[in-house]
CSV table of C-alpha atoms in Angstrom, one decimal:
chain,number,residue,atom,x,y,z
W,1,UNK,CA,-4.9,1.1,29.0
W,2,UNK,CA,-6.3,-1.8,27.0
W,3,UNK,CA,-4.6,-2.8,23.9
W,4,UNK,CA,-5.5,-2.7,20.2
W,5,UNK,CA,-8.0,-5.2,19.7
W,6,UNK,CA,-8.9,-7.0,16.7
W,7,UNK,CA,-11.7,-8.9,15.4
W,8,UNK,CA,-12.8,-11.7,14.8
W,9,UNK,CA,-9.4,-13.5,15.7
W,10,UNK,CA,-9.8,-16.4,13.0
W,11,UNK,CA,-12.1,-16.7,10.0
W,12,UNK,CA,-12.5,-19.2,7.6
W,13,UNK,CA,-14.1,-17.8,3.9
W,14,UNK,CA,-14.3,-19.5,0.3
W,15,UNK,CA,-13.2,-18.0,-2.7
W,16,UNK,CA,-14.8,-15.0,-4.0
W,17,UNK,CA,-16.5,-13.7,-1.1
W,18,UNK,CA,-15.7,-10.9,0.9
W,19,UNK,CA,-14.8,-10.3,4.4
W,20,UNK,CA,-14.4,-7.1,7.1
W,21,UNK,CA,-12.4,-7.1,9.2
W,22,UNK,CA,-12.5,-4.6,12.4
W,23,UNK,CA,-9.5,-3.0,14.2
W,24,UNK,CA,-10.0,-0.7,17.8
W,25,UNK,CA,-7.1,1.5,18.5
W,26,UNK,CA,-5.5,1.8,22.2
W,27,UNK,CA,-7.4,5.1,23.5
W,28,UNK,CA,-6.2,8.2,22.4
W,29,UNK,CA,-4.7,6.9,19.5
W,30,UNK,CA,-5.9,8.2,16.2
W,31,UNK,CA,-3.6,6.6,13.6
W,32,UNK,CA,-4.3,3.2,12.6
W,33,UNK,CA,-2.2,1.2,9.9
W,34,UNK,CA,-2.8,-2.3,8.6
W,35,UNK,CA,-0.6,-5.3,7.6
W,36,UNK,CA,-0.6,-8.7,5.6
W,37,UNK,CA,1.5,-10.8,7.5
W,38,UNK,CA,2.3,-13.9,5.0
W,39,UNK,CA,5.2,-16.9,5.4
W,40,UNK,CA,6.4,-15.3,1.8
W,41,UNK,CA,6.3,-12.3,1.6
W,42,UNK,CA,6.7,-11.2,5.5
W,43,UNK,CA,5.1,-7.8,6.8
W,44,UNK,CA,3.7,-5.7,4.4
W,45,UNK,CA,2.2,-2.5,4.8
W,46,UNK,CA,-1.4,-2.2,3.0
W,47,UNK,CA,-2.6,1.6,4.6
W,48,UNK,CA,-2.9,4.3,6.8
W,49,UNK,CA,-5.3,6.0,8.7
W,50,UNK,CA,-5.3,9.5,10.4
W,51,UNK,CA,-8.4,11.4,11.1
W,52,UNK,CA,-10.7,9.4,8.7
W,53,UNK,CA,-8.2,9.7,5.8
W,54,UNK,CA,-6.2,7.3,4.1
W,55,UNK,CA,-2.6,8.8,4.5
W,56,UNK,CA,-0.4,6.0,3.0
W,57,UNK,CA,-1.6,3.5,1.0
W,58,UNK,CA,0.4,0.0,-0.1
W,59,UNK,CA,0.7,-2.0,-3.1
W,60,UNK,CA,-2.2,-3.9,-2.8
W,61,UNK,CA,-5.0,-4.5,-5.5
W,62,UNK,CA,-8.4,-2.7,-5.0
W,63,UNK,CA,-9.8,-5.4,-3.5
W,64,UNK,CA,-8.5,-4.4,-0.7
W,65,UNK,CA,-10.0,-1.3,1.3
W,66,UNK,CA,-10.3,0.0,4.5
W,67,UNK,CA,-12.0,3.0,6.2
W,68,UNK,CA,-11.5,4.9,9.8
W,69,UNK,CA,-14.3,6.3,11.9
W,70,UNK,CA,-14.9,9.5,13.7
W,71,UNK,CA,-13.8,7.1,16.9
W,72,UNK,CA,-10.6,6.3,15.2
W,73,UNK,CA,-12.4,2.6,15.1
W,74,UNK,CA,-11.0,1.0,11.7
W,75,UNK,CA,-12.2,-2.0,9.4
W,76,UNK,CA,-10.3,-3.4,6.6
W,77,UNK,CA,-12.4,-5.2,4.2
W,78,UNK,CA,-10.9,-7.3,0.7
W,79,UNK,CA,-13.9,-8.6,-1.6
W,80,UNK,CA,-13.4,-11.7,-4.0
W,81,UNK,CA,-11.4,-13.4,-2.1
W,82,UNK,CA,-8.5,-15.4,-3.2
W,83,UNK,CA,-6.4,-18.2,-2.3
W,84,UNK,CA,-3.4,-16.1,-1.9
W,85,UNK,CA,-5.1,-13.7,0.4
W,86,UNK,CA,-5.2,-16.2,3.3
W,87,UNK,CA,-2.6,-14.8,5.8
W,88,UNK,CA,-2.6,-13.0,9.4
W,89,UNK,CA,-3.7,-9.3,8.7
W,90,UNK,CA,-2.5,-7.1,11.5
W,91,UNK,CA,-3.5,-3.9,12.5
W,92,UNK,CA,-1.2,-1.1,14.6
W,93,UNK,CA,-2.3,2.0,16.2
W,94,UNK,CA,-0.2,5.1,17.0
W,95,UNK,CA,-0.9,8.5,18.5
W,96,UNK,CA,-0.5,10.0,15.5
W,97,UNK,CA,0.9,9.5,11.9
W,98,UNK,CA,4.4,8.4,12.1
W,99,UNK,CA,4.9,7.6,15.5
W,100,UNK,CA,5.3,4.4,17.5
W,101,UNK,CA,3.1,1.7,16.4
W,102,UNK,CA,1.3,-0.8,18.6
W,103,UNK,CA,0.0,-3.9,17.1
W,104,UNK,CA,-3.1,-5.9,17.7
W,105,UNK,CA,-3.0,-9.4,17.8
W,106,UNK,CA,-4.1,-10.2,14.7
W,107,UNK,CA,-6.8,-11.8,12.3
W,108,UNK,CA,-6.1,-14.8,10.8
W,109,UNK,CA,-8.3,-15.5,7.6
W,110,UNK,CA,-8.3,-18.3,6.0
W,111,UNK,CA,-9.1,-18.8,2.1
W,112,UNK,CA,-10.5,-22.2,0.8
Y,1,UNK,CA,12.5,5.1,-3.6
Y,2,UNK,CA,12.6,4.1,-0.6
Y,3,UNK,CA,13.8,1.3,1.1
Y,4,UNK,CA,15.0,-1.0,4.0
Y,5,UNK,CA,17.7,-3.3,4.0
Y,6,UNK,CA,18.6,-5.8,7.3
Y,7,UNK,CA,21.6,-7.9,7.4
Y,8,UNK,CA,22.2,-11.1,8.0
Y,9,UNK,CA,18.9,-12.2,6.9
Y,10,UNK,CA,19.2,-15.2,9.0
Y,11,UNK,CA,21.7,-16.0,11.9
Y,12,UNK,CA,22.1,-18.8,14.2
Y,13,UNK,CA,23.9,-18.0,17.1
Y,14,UNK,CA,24.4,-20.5,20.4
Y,15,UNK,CA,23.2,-19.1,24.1
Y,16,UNK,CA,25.7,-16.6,25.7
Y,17,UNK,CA,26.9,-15.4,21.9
Y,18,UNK,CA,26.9,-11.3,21.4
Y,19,UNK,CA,25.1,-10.6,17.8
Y,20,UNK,CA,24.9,-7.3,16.3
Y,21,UNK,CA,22.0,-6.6,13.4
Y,22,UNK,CA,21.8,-4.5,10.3
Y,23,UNK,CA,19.9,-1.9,8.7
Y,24,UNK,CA,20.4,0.3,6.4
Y,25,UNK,CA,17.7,2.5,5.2
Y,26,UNK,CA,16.7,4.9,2.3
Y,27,UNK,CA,14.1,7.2,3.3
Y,28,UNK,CA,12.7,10.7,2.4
Y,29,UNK,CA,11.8,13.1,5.1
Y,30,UNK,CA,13.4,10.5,8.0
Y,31,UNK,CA,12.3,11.5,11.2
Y,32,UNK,CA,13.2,8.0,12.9
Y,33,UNK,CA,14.0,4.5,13.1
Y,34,UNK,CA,12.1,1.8,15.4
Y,35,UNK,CA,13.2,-1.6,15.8
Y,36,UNK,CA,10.6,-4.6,16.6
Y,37,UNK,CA,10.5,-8.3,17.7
Y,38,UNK,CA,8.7,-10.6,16.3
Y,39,UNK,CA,7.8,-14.2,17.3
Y,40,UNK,CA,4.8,-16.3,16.4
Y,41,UNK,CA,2.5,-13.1,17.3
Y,42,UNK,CA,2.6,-9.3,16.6
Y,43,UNK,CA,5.5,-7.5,16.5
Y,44,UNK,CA,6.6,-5.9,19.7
Y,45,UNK,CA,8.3,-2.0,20.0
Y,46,UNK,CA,12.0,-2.0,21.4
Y,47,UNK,CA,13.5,1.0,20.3
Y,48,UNK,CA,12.6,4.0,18.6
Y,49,UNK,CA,16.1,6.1,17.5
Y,50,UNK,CA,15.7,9.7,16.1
Y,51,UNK,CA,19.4,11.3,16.4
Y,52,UNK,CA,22.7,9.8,15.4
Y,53,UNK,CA,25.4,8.5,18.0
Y,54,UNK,CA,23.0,7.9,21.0
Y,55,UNK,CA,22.5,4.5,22.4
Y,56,UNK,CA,19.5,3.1,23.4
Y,57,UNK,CA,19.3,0.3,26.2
Y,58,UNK,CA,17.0,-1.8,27.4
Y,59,UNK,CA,18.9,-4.9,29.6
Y,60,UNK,CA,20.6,-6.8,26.8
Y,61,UNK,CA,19.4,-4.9,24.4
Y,62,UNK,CA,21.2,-1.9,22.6
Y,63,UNK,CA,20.4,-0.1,19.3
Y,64,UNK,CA,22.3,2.9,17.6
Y,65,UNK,CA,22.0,5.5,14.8
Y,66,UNK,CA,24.0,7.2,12.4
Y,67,UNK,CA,22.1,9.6,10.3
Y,68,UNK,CA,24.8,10.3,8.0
Y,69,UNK,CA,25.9,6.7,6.9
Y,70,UNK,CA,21.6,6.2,7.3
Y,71,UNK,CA,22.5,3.0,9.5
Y,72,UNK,CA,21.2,1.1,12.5
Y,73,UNK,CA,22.6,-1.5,14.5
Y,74,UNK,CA,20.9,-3.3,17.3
Y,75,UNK,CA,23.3,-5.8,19.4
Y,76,UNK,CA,21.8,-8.1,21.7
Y,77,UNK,CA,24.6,-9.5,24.4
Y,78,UNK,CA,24.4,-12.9,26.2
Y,79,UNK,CA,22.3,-14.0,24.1
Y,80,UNK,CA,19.2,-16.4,25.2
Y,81,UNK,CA,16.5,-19.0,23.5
Y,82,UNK,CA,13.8,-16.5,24.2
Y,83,UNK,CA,15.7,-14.0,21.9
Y,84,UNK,CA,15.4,-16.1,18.8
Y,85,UNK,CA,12.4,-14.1,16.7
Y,86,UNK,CA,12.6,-12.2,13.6
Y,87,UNK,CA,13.9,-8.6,14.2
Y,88,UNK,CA,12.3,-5.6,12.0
Y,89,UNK,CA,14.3,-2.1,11.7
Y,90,UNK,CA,11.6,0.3,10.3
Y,91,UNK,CA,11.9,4.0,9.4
Y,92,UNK,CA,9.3,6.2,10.1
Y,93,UNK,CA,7.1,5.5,6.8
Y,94,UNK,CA,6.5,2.4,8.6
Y,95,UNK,CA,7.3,0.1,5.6
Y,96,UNK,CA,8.8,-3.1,6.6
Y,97,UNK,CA,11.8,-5.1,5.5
Y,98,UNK,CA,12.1,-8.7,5.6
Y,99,UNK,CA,13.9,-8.6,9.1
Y,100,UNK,CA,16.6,-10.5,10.2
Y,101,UNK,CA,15.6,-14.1,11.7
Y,102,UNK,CA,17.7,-14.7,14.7
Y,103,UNK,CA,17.6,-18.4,16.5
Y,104,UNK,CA,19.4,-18.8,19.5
Y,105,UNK,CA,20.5,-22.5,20.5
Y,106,UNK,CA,21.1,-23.9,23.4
């Protein structure tokens, strides 16, 4: 079974603009979560996807959004970017809600 | 609310040393505990603990639960250079703690 993928693997943005970034869950899985991964702060959880839902959501401004497709395919997206916001954002798949997570390898954005 | 706590925060430990690693958690509707690596990349799965007193193994690897005191430990024996990563205990709500940063010297 192929892995979660991620893309794109590295992105370079400027202030205020806004990015998506896309997440593709190992087959069969249906939950999808996302993570900020920062030298700082660590791991920390942003939300949750089951079945096109948002099951969980982090403490994260609402800037930052995400959505899950009918294919369990998710995207993340954060609008006016910030400095702060540069970091490696991972995503992690499960069967369902819960459950051992997988992760991707990660999108590393970064904010000039 | 809930919560995740993982002792020593940082240890540094020489080749062939046993460590053992904290977590104490604080979670509503606990179904389980998992336990990841980390290194310079994504975290990796090593054990996923649902009822109390039964050890997990995987080579040098060991983790164990106790419900009742709501308390993980995961011991890593003989310990190697390729063990040194950051070590995440996470109950099933999936919210991570700072981890424990283990480096293993030569």
């Amino acid at each position: 079974k192929a892995g979660v993928t991620q893309t794109p693997r590295y992105l370079i943005k400027t202030r205020g603009q806004q990015v998506t970034l896309s997440c593709s869950p190992i087959s069969g899985h249906r939950s999808v979560s996302w993570y900020q991964q920062t030298p700082g702060q660590g791991l920390q959880f942003l939300f949750e996807y089951f079945s096109e839902t948002q099951r969980n959501k982090g403490n994260f401004p609402g800037r930052f959004s995400g959505r899950q497709f009918s294919n369990s395919r998710s995207e993340m997206n954060v609008s006016t970017l910030e400095l702060g916001d540069s970091a490696l954002y991972l995503c992690a798949s499960s069967p369902g809600p819960q459950e051992t997570q997988y992760f991707g390898p990660g999108t590393r954005l970064l904010v000039l | 609310e809930d919560k995740v706590v993982q002792s020593p925060l940082s240890l540094v430990v020489h080749e062939g040393d046993t460590v053992t690693l904290n977590c104490s958690y604080e979670v509503t509707n606990f179904r389980s505990l998992l336990w990841y690596k980390q290194e310079k990349k994504a975290p990796t799965f090593l054990f996923m603990l649902t009822s109390s007193g039964i050890e997990k193994k995987s080579g040098r690897l060991s983790s164990i639960l106790d419900k009742k005191e709501l308390f993980s430990i995961l011991n890593i024996t003989a310990t190697q250079t390729g063990d040194s990563a950051i070590y995440l205990c996470v109950p099933n709500d999936m919210r991570f703690g700072a981890g424990t940063r283990l480096t293993v010297k030569p």
